Amino acid sequence: STNTSEHSSGRAYADYSIFKGKAALVMTPLPARFSKMDSGGLKVDRKGVVLLKFMPAIGQRKYDYEKKQYFALSATEVGSLIGLGPTETCEFFHDPSMKSSLEGLVKKTLTVSPLGDGNGYFFNLSVLNAVQKTNERLSVPVTKAEFAVIRAACGFALPHMMGWSKVMQVQHPEHRGLLPGQRELKMVTDVW
Amino acid sequence: STNTSEHSSGRAYADYSIFKGKAALVMTPLPARFSKMDSGGLKVDRKGVVLLKFMPAIGQRKYDYEKKQYFALSATEVGSLIGLGPTETCEFFHDPSMKSSLEGLVKKTLTVSPLGDGNGYFFNLSVLNAVQKTNERLSVPVTKAEFAVIRAACGFALPHMMGWSKVMQVQHPEHRGLLPGQRELKMVTDVW
Amino acid sequence: STNTSEHSSGRAYADYSIFKGKAALVMTPLPARFSKMDSGGLKVDRKGVVLLKFMPAIGQRKYDYEKKQYFALSATEVGSLIGLGPTETCEFFHDPSMKSSLEGLVKKTLTVSPLGDGNGYFFNLSVLNAVQKTNERLSVPVTKAEFAVIRAACGFALPHMMGWSKVMQVQHPEHRGLLPGQRELKMVTDVW
Amino acid sequence: STNTSEHSSGRAYADYSIFKGKAALVMTPLPARFSKMDSGGLKVDRKGVVLLKFMPAIGQRKYDYEKKQYFALSATEVGSLIGLGPTETCEFFHDPSMKSSLEGLVKKTLTVSPLGDGNGYFFNLSVLNAVQKTNERLSVPVTKAEFAVIRAACGFALPHMMGWSKVMQVQHPEHRGLLPGQRELKMVTDVW
């Protein structure tokens, strides 16, 4: 059935991997997820992210998958990253246990700071775990060329993370099917 | 029928929301709308906009939906926004009642001006209503990171607002079906 | 039949129009046109352009369609336009009768030069016709905001004019069906 | 059958060609190639490239196809190219026989360096062949306008070379069908 073929097409996986001496950084984009409304329209159900995966090196071009650490960048964090000037630094703080009983016990900090020679950035992830009393640091130097790829790829990903790409592609043949709360929107756009 | 499935796919909704202490700013893109011509081709029937919705705060992360104010940015206004230098200001004036009997009675002014610290912009909407004798002001500070998202997302939205994205995606197998007034265009492009 | 529905979907039309006091400038993108090869693949048959249409004013917001003049920008000319620095000028020369018996008799020159206040560009088209002994000049001042739209829209159009967008979207499931002359290409890409 | 029509649609070919006095440079993008996983999902099987083909001139606008030389740019090399400042140089070294018995016998070097007048770049390919004891050099001056096209087209191509464009377009209706190794990923994104 059509349904089956949709399932079999499934997901697609692609990343951008930067393997360096002490650690590796693997970036993966995830688009916004939409759910169907009663009106038949689609709305963003979960915003997309650019997922960073850090892994420490355990040999030449070998990395310890078991010790991997994730950090998911939101749209605004991606905006901060791609707007970074050559001598600027940005820093993000995440609590992976937010709104759970473990809130505040694990603190993740991602710092992106310029390399000494002004030719790229350090991506530094620190994971402070108050329960296990550990503080892991994973640091990957990113060259200017690699950062140009990150900037272009993340700039491309942004409208997809936000769901804007789908909004722009869907046909809007008659502005029918407006949400109740959006009748005003129609009026406004009729007269702007 | 196919028709039904088209209807059920309906519209898609996504926005970019910036919630701040005194007000919130919600941006939503709307693509160009096309209508079918007798020749079977499609032409832009209504240009797209980026719709800004401002709402005043009425508590911590609570906003008064009833007092929302819209401001719809045209392609050229979006161009002005995304081309804004770090110390530049842009200002747009809209009359939501233009070409109606109420023309001139409501004046909307959007001012985007640099934040004092050179790290973002103030989005300030003023709505002057001569009938109700009110002057509402809604102001949202937008960080440099948030503005980078706005810049990337609006730059993405622009060709869709203008309808250029559809023009570029449609198959033009034989340059058949040119509009009457466009026979010259074909000639010209044949010999440029 | 499917064929009919393809025809009825036909072309799509969209432009970006700048109406000024003395003349109007209307920009329209045209994508690359592909033709089918014997192998079943598609190759670019005609490159796309951004078509500029100039019309002189004959009253307030009225323009003389009969006196319109076209100028079709190639990919490299679009590159020149979108890479223009704030104080730079670019100039293009076209002979619409090239390779015909009228070659050299009509000379079109498009000059894009900075506005005095450093806030946009003049688009100036000169059409010198040696047969009719006429020299028409059409000049449209383009604001910084309008030029930001042109830059974003033309930057979007470029890969479509070049045909790169289709190359990137088509499935290449098995690198089967390579052209005779491209067997080397496969070898090369296998070993780069 | 549907299968047949898929095959017949086949590949699409498009390039960007720069013909100069001593040599020609032809650029062609190749998207990432995906293969189907047992789970039904798709993963990048081979990353895309921007393929450069250099050919020496053998007459006015005639080039020796037999003496063509290829150089395939990876995503990071494309990043280096599009991030190049006006006075900067980048250089890439490829061994087309890497991991074969001929490793080290052929050395390809691509150097992109600014033109003397600061208005574009030299693309210089050197192919040193230790077996044939030859050292071929092919050099193409690229104007500022042509480089703006390369920058825009390669920036467009990048997410397609990386496979990110497909990841962003595929529907992810229920985050079902996660890979075994990605169960953590789901957990992480659930709580970031």
PDB file of N, CA and C in Angstrom, chain A residues 7-16 27-31 33 46-47 49-51 65 68 70 72 94-98 144-146 148-149 152-154 156-157 160-161 166, chain D residues 34 36-37 40-44 47 75-76 79-80 83 85 88 158-159 162-168 170-173 175-179 181-182 184-185 188-192:
ATOM      1  N   HIS A   7       6.467   4.326   4.675  1.00  0.00           N
ATOM      2  CA  HIS A   7       7.291   3.847   5.782  1.00  0.00           C
ATOM      3  C   HIS A   7       8.649   3.408   5.282  1.00  0.00           C
ATOM      4  N   SER A   8       8.640   2.694   4.147  1.00  0.00           N
ATOM      5  CA  SER A   8       9.909   2.146   3.693  1.00  0.00           C
ATOM      6  C   SER A   8      10.852   3.252   3.237  1.00  0.00           C
ATOM      7  N   SER A   9      10.287   4.376   2.801  1.00  0.00           N
ATOM      8  CA  SER A   9      11.190   5.459   2.416  1.00  0.00           C
ATOM      9  C   SER A   9      11.868   6.020   3.674  1.00  0.00           C
ATOM     10  N   GLY A  10      11.131   6.004   4.766  1.00  0.00           N
ATOM     11  CA  GLY A  10      11.696   6.276   6.080  1.00  0.00           C
ATOM     12  C   GLY A  10      12.477   7.568   6.192  1.00  0.00           C
ATOM     13  N   ARG A  11      13.473   7.551   7.048  1.00  0.00           N
ATOM     14  CA  ARG A  11      14.311   8.699   7.295  1.00  0.00           C
ATOM     15  C   ARG A  11      15.551   8.699   6.428  1.00  0.00           C
ATOM     16  N   ALA A  12      16.217   9.817   6.400  1.00  0.00           N
ATOM     17  CA  ALA A  12      17.518   9.889   5.735  1.00  0.00           C
ATOM     18  C   ALA A  12      18.529  10.396   6.755  1.00  0.00           C
ATOM     19  N   TYR A  13      19.764   9.872   6.657  1.00  0.00           N
ATOM     20  CA  TYR A  13      20.817  10.222   7.605  1.00  0.00           C
ATOM     21  C   TYR A  13      22.014  10.796   6.871  1.00  0.00           C
ATOM     22  N   ALA A  14      22.494  11.927   7.350  1.00  0.00           N
ATOM     23  CA  ALA A  14      23.711  12.518   6.788  1.00  0.00           C
ATOM     24  C   ALA A  14      24.315  13.378   7.881  1.00  0.00           C
ATOM     25  N   ASP A  15      25.619  13.509   7.873  1.00  0.00           N
ATOM     26  CA  ASP A  15      26.229  14.340   8.896  1.00  0.00           C
ATOM     27  C   ASP A  15      27.425  15.076   8.314  1.00  0.00           C
ATOM     28  N   TYR A  16      28.078  15.862   9.137  1.00  0.00           N
ATOM     29  CA  TYR A  16      29.355  16.469   8.763  1.00  0.00           C
ATOM     30  C   TYR A  16      30.319  16.174   9.903  1.00  0.00           C
ATOM     31  N   MET A  27      28.226  16.579  13.188  1.00  0.00           N
ATOM     32  CA  MET A  27      27.031  17.430  13.174  1.00  0.00           C
ATOM     33  C   MET A  27      25.943  16.791  12.312  1.00  0.00           C
ATOM     34  N   THR A  28      24.726  16.774  12.809  1.00  0.00           N
ATOM     35  CA  THR A  28      23.600  16.186  12.084  1.00  0.00           C
ATOM     36  C   THR A  28      22.406  17.126  12.180  1.00  0.00           C
ATOM     37  N   PRO A  29      21.796  17.472  11.051  1.00  0.00           N
ATOM     38  CA  PRO A  29      20.618  18.330  11.117  1.00  0.00           C
ATOM     39  C   PRO A  29      19.348  17.497  11.323  1.00  0.00           C
ATOM     40  N   LEU A  30      18.421  18.025  12.069  1.00  0.00           N
ATOM     41  CA  LEU A  30      17.101  17.398  12.203  1.00  0.00           C
ATOM     42  C   LEU A  30      16.054  18.444  11.864  1.00  0.00           C
ATOM     43  N   PRO A  31      15.184  18.160  10.894  1.00  0.00           N
ATOM     44  CA  PRO A  31      14.182  19.154  10.499  1.00  0.00           C
ATOM     45  C   PRO A  31      13.072  19.269  11.536  1.00  0.00           C
ATOM     46  N   ARG A  33       9.456  18.842  12.969  1.00  0.00           N
ATOM     47  CA  ARG A  33       8.463  17.782  12.790  1.00  0.00           C
ATOM     48  C   ARG A  33       7.082  18.428  12.823  1.00  0.00           C
ATOM     49  N   ARG A  46       7.451  19.864  16.718  1.00  0.00           N
ATOM     50  CA  ARG A  46       8.718  19.948  17.427  1.00  0.00           C
ATOM     51  C   ARG A  46       9.715  20.623  16.500  1.00  0.00           C
ATOM     52  N   LYS A  47      10.381  21.627  17.011  1.00  0.00           N
ATOM     53  CA  LYS A  47      11.345  22.348  16.197  1.00  0.00           C
ATOM     54  C   LYS A  47      12.570  21.490  15.922  1.00  0.00           C
ATOM     55  N   VAL A  49      16.684  20.777  15.150  1.00  0.00           N
ATOM     56  CA  VAL A  49      17.952  21.161  15.787  1.00  0.00           C
ATOM     57  C   VAL A  49      19.106  20.771  14.863  1.00  0.00           C
ATOM     58  N   VAL A  50      20.272  21.329  15.159  1.00  0.00           N
ATOM     59  CA  VAL A  50      21.510  20.757  14.643  1.00  0.00           C
ATOM     60  C   VAL A  50      22.159  20.056  15.824  1.00  0.00           C
ATOM     61  N   LEU A  51      22.282  18.742  15.690  1.00  0.00           N
ATOM     62  CA  LEU A  51      22.780  17.941  16.796  1.00  0.00           C
ATOM     63  C   LEU A  51      24.300  17.788  16.680  1.00  0.00           C
ATOM     64  N   TYR A  65      33.011   5.698  21.092  1.00  0.00           N
ATOM     65  CA  TYR A  65      31.597   5.956  20.880  1.00  0.00           C
ATOM     66  C   TYR A  65      30.830   5.924  22.205  1.00  0.00           C
ATOM     67  N   LYS A  68      30.521   9.275  24.053  1.00  0.00           N
ATOM     68  CA  LYS A  68      30.005  10.397  23.248  1.00  0.00           C
ATOM     69  C   LYS A  68      29.128  11.314  24.107  1.00  0.00           C
ATOM     70  N   TYR A  70      26.210  14.555  23.545  1.00  0.00           N
ATOM     71  CA  TYR A  70      25.404  15.302  22.583  1.00  0.00           C
ATOM     72  C   TYR A  70      25.166  16.735  23.043  1.00  0.00           C
ATOM     73  N   ALA A  72      22.446  19.740  21.428  1.00  0.00           N
ATOM     74  CA  ALA A  72      21.521  20.062  20.335  1.00  0.00           C
ATOM     75  C   ALA A  72      21.350  21.572  20.232  1.00  0.00           C
ATOM     76  N   HIS A  94      23.213  24.248  28.548  1.00  0.00           N
ATOM     77  CA  HIS A  94      22.050  23.358  28.493  1.00  0.00           C
ATOM     78  C   HIS A  94      21.996  22.493  29.737  1.00  0.00           C
ATOM     79  N   ASP A  95      20.769  22.242  30.175  1.00  0.00           N
ATOM     80  CA  ASP A  95      20.548  21.288  31.257  1.00  0.00           C
ATOM     81  C   ASP A  95      19.713  20.156  30.679  1.00  0.00           C
ATOM     82  N   PRO A  96      20.341  19.005  30.392  1.00  0.00           N
ATOM     83  CA  PRO A  96      19.584  17.932  29.716  1.00  0.00           C
ATOM     84  C   PRO A  96      18.458  17.368  30.574  1.00  0.00           C
ATOM     85  N   SER A  97      18.465  17.689  31.873  1.00  0.00           N
ATOM     86  CA  SER A  97      17.426  17.137  32.759  1.00  0.00           C
ATOM     87  C   SER A  97      16.395  18.184  33.145  1.00  0.00           C
ATOM     88  N   MET A  98      16.354  19.261  32.383  1.00  0.00           N
ATOM     89  CA  MET A  98      15.445  20.349  32.720  1.00  0.00           C
ATOM     90  C   MET A  98      14.024  19.823  32.871  1.00  0.00           C
ATOM     91  N   LYS A 144      39.175  27.246   9.464  1.00  0.00           N
ATOM     92  CA  LYS A 144      38.359  28.251   8.774  1.00  0.00           C
ATOM     93  C   LYS A 144      37.523  27.612   7.656  1.00  0.00           C
ATOM     94  N   ALA A 145      38.116  26.654   6.922  1.00  0.00           N
ATOM     95  CA  ALA A 145      37.390  25.978   5.831  1.00  0.00           C
ATOM     96  C   ALA A 145      36.245  25.136   6.379  1.00  0.00           C
ATOM     97  N   GLU A 146      36.522  24.396   7.469  1.00  0.00           N
ATOM     98  CA  GLU A 146      35.466  23.588   8.082  1.00  0.00           C
ATOM     99  C   GLU A 146      34.357  24.487   8.625  1.00  0.00           C
ATOM    100  N   ALA A 148      33.508  27.350   7.427  1.00  0.00           N
ATOM    101  CA  ALA A 148      32.732  27.836   6.271  1.00  0.00           C
ATOM    102  C   ALA A 148      31.683  26.808   5.862  1.00  0.00           C
ATOM    103  N   VAL A 149      32.039  25.519   5.950  1.00  0.00           N
ATOM    104  CA  VAL A 149      31.059  24.464   5.656  1.00  0.00           C
ATOM    105  C   VAL A 149      29.940  24.494   6.693  1.00  0.00           C
ATOM    106  N   ALA A 152      27.644  27.460   6.041  1.00  0.00           N
ATOM    107  CA  ALA A 152      26.775  27.274   4.876  1.00  0.00           C
ATOM    108  C   ALA A 152      25.716  26.202   5.152  1.00  0.00           C
ATOM    109  N   ALA A 153      26.146  25.094   5.748  1.00  0.00           N
ATOM    110  CA  ALA A 153      25.222  23.982   5.983  1.00  0.00           C
ATOM    111  C   ALA A 153      24.179  24.351   7.034  1.00  0.00           C
ATOM    112  N   CYS A 154      24.604  25.046   8.094  1.00  0.00           N
ATOM    113  CA  CYS A 154      23.658  25.443   9.142  1.00  0.00           C
ATOM    114  C   CYS A 154      22.725  26.549   8.629  1.00  0.00           C
ATOM    115  N   PHE A 156      21.731  26.781   5.608  1.00  0.00           N
ATOM    116  CA  PHE A 156      20.765  26.013   4.814  1.00  0.00           C
ATOM    117  C   PHE A 156      19.751  25.331   5.724  1.00  0.00           C
ATOM    118  N   ALA A 157      20.225  24.758   6.825  1.00  0.00           N
ATOM    119  CA  ALA A 157      19.356  23.961   7.700  1.00  0.00           C
ATOM    120  C   ALA A 157      18.321  24.807   8.437  1.00  0.00           C
ATOM    121  N   HIS A 160      14.649  24.942   7.576  1.00  0.00           N
ATOM    122  CA  HIS A 160      14.059  23.613   7.725  1.00  0.00           C
ATOM    123  C   HIS A 160      13.843  23.283   9.205  1.00  0.00           C
ATOM    124  N   MET A 161      14.771  23.713  10.062  1.00  0.00           N
ATOM    125  CA  MET A 161      14.613  23.520  11.506  1.00  0.00           C
ATOM    126  C   MET A 161      13.398  24.296  12.027  1.00  0.00           C
ATOM    127  N   LYS A 166       8.690  24.220   4.748  1.00  0.00           N
ATOM    128  CA  LYS A 166       7.431  23.555   4.408  1.00  0.00           C
ATOM    129  C   LYS A 166       6.318  24.577   4.198  1.00  0.00           C
TER     130      LYS A 166
ATOM    131  N   PHE D  34      22.877   8.160  -1.890  1.00  0.00           N
ATOM    132  CA  PHE D  34      22.317   7.474  -0.722  1.00  0.00           C
ATOM    133  C   PHE D  34      22.093   6.000  -1.039  1.00  0.00           C
ATOM    134  N   LYS D  36      19.960   2.440   0.583  1.00  0.00           N
ATOM    135  CA  LYS D  36      18.876   2.087   1.488  1.00  0.00           C
ATOM    136  C   LYS D  36      19.400   1.160   2.577  1.00  0.00           C
ATOM    137  N   MET D  37      19.017   1.448   3.800  1.00  0.00           N
ATOM    138  CA  MET D  37      19.396   0.592   4.916  1.00  0.00           C
ATOM    139  C   MET D  37      18.313  -0.469   5.124  1.00  0.00           C
ATOM    140  N   GLY D  40      14.952   0.574   6.122  1.00  0.00           N
ATOM    141  CA  GLY D  40      14.131   1.320   5.169  1.00  0.00           C
ATOM    142  C   GLY D  40      14.594   2.751   5.017  1.00  0.00           C
ATOM    143  N   GLY D  41      15.421   3.205   5.936  1.00  0.00           N
ATOM    144  CA  GLY D  41      15.936   4.579   5.835  1.00  0.00           C
ATOM    145  C   GLY D  41      17.049   4.671   4.802  1.00  0.00           C
ATOM    146  N   LEU D  42      17.485   5.899   4.562  1.00  0.00           N
ATOM    147  CA  LEU D  42      18.554   6.147   3.599  1.00  0.00           C
ATOM    148  C   LEU D  42      19.754   6.705   4.332  1.00  0.00           C
ATOM    149  N   LYS D  43      20.952   6.244   3.940  1.00  0.00           N
ATOM    150  CA  LYS D  43      22.130   6.902   4.500  1.00  0.00           C
ATOM    151  C   LYS D  43      23.120   7.248   3.383  1.00  0.00           C
ATOM    152  N   VAL D  44      23.925   8.266   3.629  1.00  0.00           N
ATOM    153  CA  VAL D  44      24.888   8.685   2.619  1.00  0.00           C
ATOM    154  C   VAL D  44      25.882   7.562   2.377  1.00  0.00           C
ATOM    155  N   LYS D  47      29.795  10.696  -0.515  1.00  0.00           N
ATOM    156  CA  LYS D  47      29.604  12.138  -0.447  1.00  0.00           C
ATOM    157  C   LYS D  47      29.728  12.758  -1.824  1.00  0.00           C
ATOM    158  N   ALA D  75      33.593  18.641   0.388  1.00  0.00           N
ATOM    159  CA  ALA D  75      32.834  19.687   1.087  1.00  0.00           C
ATOM    160  C   ALA D  75      33.768  20.675   1.777  1.00  0.00           C
ATOM    161  N   THR D  76      34.774  20.174   2.484  1.00  0.00           N
ATOM    162  CA  THR D  76      35.652  21.081   3.217  1.00  0.00           C
ATOM    163  C   THR D  76      36.494  21.924   2.258  1.00  0.00           C
ATOM    164  N   GLY D  79      34.311  24.581   1.131  1.00  0.00           N
ATOM    165  CA  GLY D  79      34.234  25.568   2.210  1.00  0.00           C
ATOM    166  C   GLY D  79      35.425  26.507   2.183  1.00  0.00           C
ATOM    167  N   SER D  80      36.595  25.958   1.940  1.00  0.00           N
ATOM    168  CA  SER D  80      37.811  26.767   1.851  1.00  0.00           C
ATOM    169  C   SER D  80      37.693  27.758   0.687  1.00  0.00           C
ATOM    170  N   GLY D  83      35.032  30.556   1.296  1.00  0.00           N
ATOM    171  CA  GLY D  83      35.382  31.452   2.399  1.00  0.00           C
ATOM    172  C   GLY D  83      36.638  32.258   2.130  1.00  0.00           C
ATOM    173  N   GLY D  85      39.191  34.978   1.363  1.00  0.00           N
ATOM    174  CA  GLY D  85      39.243  36.445   1.346  1.00  0.00           C
ATOM    175  C   GLY D  85      39.913  36.942   0.076  1.00  0.00           C
ATOM    176  N   GLU D  88      43.600  36.172  -0.115  1.00  0.00           N
ATOM    177  CA  GLU D  88      44.024  34.872   0.406  1.00  0.00           C
ATOM    178  C   GLU D  88      44.233  33.838  -0.699  1.00  0.00           C
ATOM    179  N   LEU D 158      26.719  22.803  -1.645  1.00  0.00           N
ATOM    180  CA  LEU D 158      27.280  22.217  -0.428  1.00  0.00           C
ATOM    181  C   LEU D 158      26.308  21.311   0.345  1.00  0.00           C
ATOM    182  N   PRO D 159      25.101  21.785   0.733  1.00  0.00           N
ATOM    183  CA  PRO D 159      24.204  20.901   1.490  1.00  0.00           C
ATOM    184  C   PRO D 159      23.775  19.663   0.697  1.00  0.00           C
ATOM    185  N   MET D 162      26.665  17.181   0.876  1.00  0.00           N
ATOM    186  CA  MET D 162      26.732  16.611   2.222  1.00  0.00           C
ATOM    187  C   MET D 162      25.551  15.691   2.518  1.00  0.00           C
ATOM    188  N   GLY D 163      24.524  15.756   1.670  1.00  0.00           N
ATOM    189  CA  GLY D 163      23.322  14.963   1.909  1.00  0.00           C
ATOM    190  C   GLY D 163      22.337  15.626   2.854  1.00  0.00           C
ATOM    191  N   TRP D 164      22.673  16.814   3.340  1.00  0.00           N
ATOM    192  CA  TRP D 164      21.778  17.487   4.293  1.00  0.00           C
ATOM    193  C   TRP D 164      20.449  17.875   3.655  1.00  0.00           C
ATOM    194  N   SER D 165      20.448  18.166   2.369  1.00  0.00           N
ATOM    195  CA  SER D 165      19.214  18.592   1.705  1.00  0.00           C
ATOM    196  C   SER D 165      18.178  17.478   1.739  1.00  0.00           C
ATOM    197  N   LYS D 166      18.624  16.239   1.537  1.00  0.00           N
ATOM    198  CA  LYS D 166      17.665  15.130   1.570  1.00  0.00           C
ATOM    199  C   LYS D 166      17.173  14.892   2.999  1.00  0.00           C
ATOM    200  N   VAL D 167      18.071  14.971   3.958  1.00  0.00           N
ATOM    201  CA  VAL D 167      17.674  14.784   5.358  1.00  0.00           C
ATOM    202  C   VAL D 167      16.565  15.759   5.729  1.00  0.00           C
ATOM    203  N   MET D 168      16.683  16.997   5.221  1.00  0.00           N
ATOM    204  CA  MET D 168      15.729  18.025   5.589  1.00  0.00           C
ATOM    205  C   MET D 168      14.399  17.894   4.843  1.00  0.00           C
ATOM    206  N   VAL D 170      12.987  14.832   3.733  1.00  0.00           N
ATOM    207  CA  VAL D 170      12.260  13.606   4.029  1.00  0.00           C
ATOM    208  C   VAL D 170      11.320  13.837   5.209  1.00  0.00           C
ATOM    209  N   GLN D 171      10.138  13.261   5.118  1.00  0.00           N
ATOM    210  CA  GLN D 171       9.182  13.339   6.219  1.00  0.00           C
ATOM    211  C   GLN D 171       9.651  12.490   7.384  1.00  0.00           C
ATOM    212  N   HIS D 172       9.515  13.002   8.584  1.00  0.00           N
ATOM    213  CA  HIS D 172       9.877  12.230   9.779  1.00  0.00           C
ATOM    214  C   HIS D 172       8.637  12.114  10.641  1.00  0.00           C
ATOM    215  N   PRO D 173       7.607  11.384  10.158  1.00  0.00           N
ATOM    216  CA  PRO D 173       6.293  11.530  10.786  1.00  0.00           C
ATOM    217  C   PRO D 173       6.255  11.129  12.241  1.00  0.00           C
ATOM    218  N   HIS D 175       9.235   9.699  14.103  1.00  0.00           N
ATOM    219  CA  HIS D 175      10.539   9.368  14.660  1.00  0.00           C
ATOM    220  C   HIS D 175      10.640   7.870  14.951  1.00  0.00           C
ATOM    221  N   ARG D 176       9.801   7.113  14.249  1.00  0.00           N
ATOM    222  CA  ARG D 176       9.867   5.666  14.286  1.00  0.00           C
ATOM    223  C   ARG D 176      11.083   5.257  13.465  1.00  0.00           C
ATOM    224  N   GLY D 177      11.475   4.039  13.556  1.00  0.00           N
ATOM    225  CA  GLY D 177      12.502   3.520  12.660  1.00  0.00           C
ATOM    226  C   GLY D 177      13.875   4.104  12.950  1.00  0.00           C
ATOM    227  N   LEU D 178      14.091   4.530  14.176  1.00  0.00           N
ATOM    228  CA  LEU D 178      15.441   4.994  14.523  1.00  0.00           C
ATOM    229  C   LEU D 178      16.405   3.818  14.435  1.00  0.00           C
ATOM    230  N   LEU D 179      17.618   4.122  14.042  1.00  0.00           N
ATOM    231  CA  LEU D 179      18.650   3.098  14.000  1.00  0.00           C
ATOM    232  C   LEU D 179      18.946   2.613  15.412  1.00  0.00           C
ATOM    233  N   GLY D 181      21.692   2.274  17.012  1.00  0.00           N
ATOM    234  CA  GLY D 181      22.652   3.156  17.680  1.00  0.00           C
ATOM    235  C   GLY D 181      22.124   4.548  17.925  1.00  0.00           C
ATOM    236  N   GLN D 182      20.890   4.795  17.543  1.00  0.00           N
ATOM    237  CA  GLN D 182      20.400   6.152  17.678  1.00  0.00           C
ATOM    238  C   GLN D 182      19.274   6.280  18.682  1.00  0.00           C
ATOM    239  N   GLU D 184      19.748   6.491  21.768  1.00  0.00           N
ATOM    240  CA  GLU D 184      20.217   7.553  22.662  1.00  0.00           C
ATOM    241  C   GLU D 184      19.935   8.933  22.070  1.00  0.00           C
ATOM    242  N   LEU D 185      20.149   9.015  20.767  1.00  0.00           N
ATOM    243  CA  LEU D 185      19.926  10.283  20.098  1.00  0.00           C
ATOM    244  C   LEU D 185      18.505  10.755  20.366  1.00  0.00           C
ATOM    245  N   VAL D 188      18.209  11.928  23.880  1.00  0.00           N
ATOM    246  CA  VAL D 188      18.855  13.215  24.043  1.00  0.00           C
ATOM    247  C   VAL D 188      17.992  14.331  23.475  1.00  0.00           C
ATOM    248  N   THR D 189      17.492  14.128  22.282  1.00  0.00           N
ATOM    249  CA  THR D 189      16.714  15.219  21.690  1.00  0.00           C
ATOM    250  C   THR D 189      15.410  15.406  22.449  1.00  0.00           C
ATOM    251  N   ASP D 190      14.949  14.336  23.109  1.00  0.00           N
ATOM    252  CA  ASP D 190      13.736  14.490  23.910  1.00  0.00           C
ATOM    253  C   ASP D 190      13.958  15.409  25.103  1.00  0.00           C
ATOM    254  N   VAL D 191      15.189  15.491  25.540  1.00  0.00           N
ATOM    255  CA  VAL D 191      15.408  16.209  26.794  1.00  0.00           C
ATOM    256  C   VAL D 191      16.348  17.407  26.677  1.00  0.00           C
ATOM    257  N   TRP D 192      16.743  17.726  25.426  1.00  0.00           N
ATOM    258  CA  TRP D 192      17.786  18.767  25.415  1.00  0.00           C
ATOM    259  C   TRP D 192      17.242  20.039  26.005  1.00  0.00           C
TER     260      TRP D 192
END
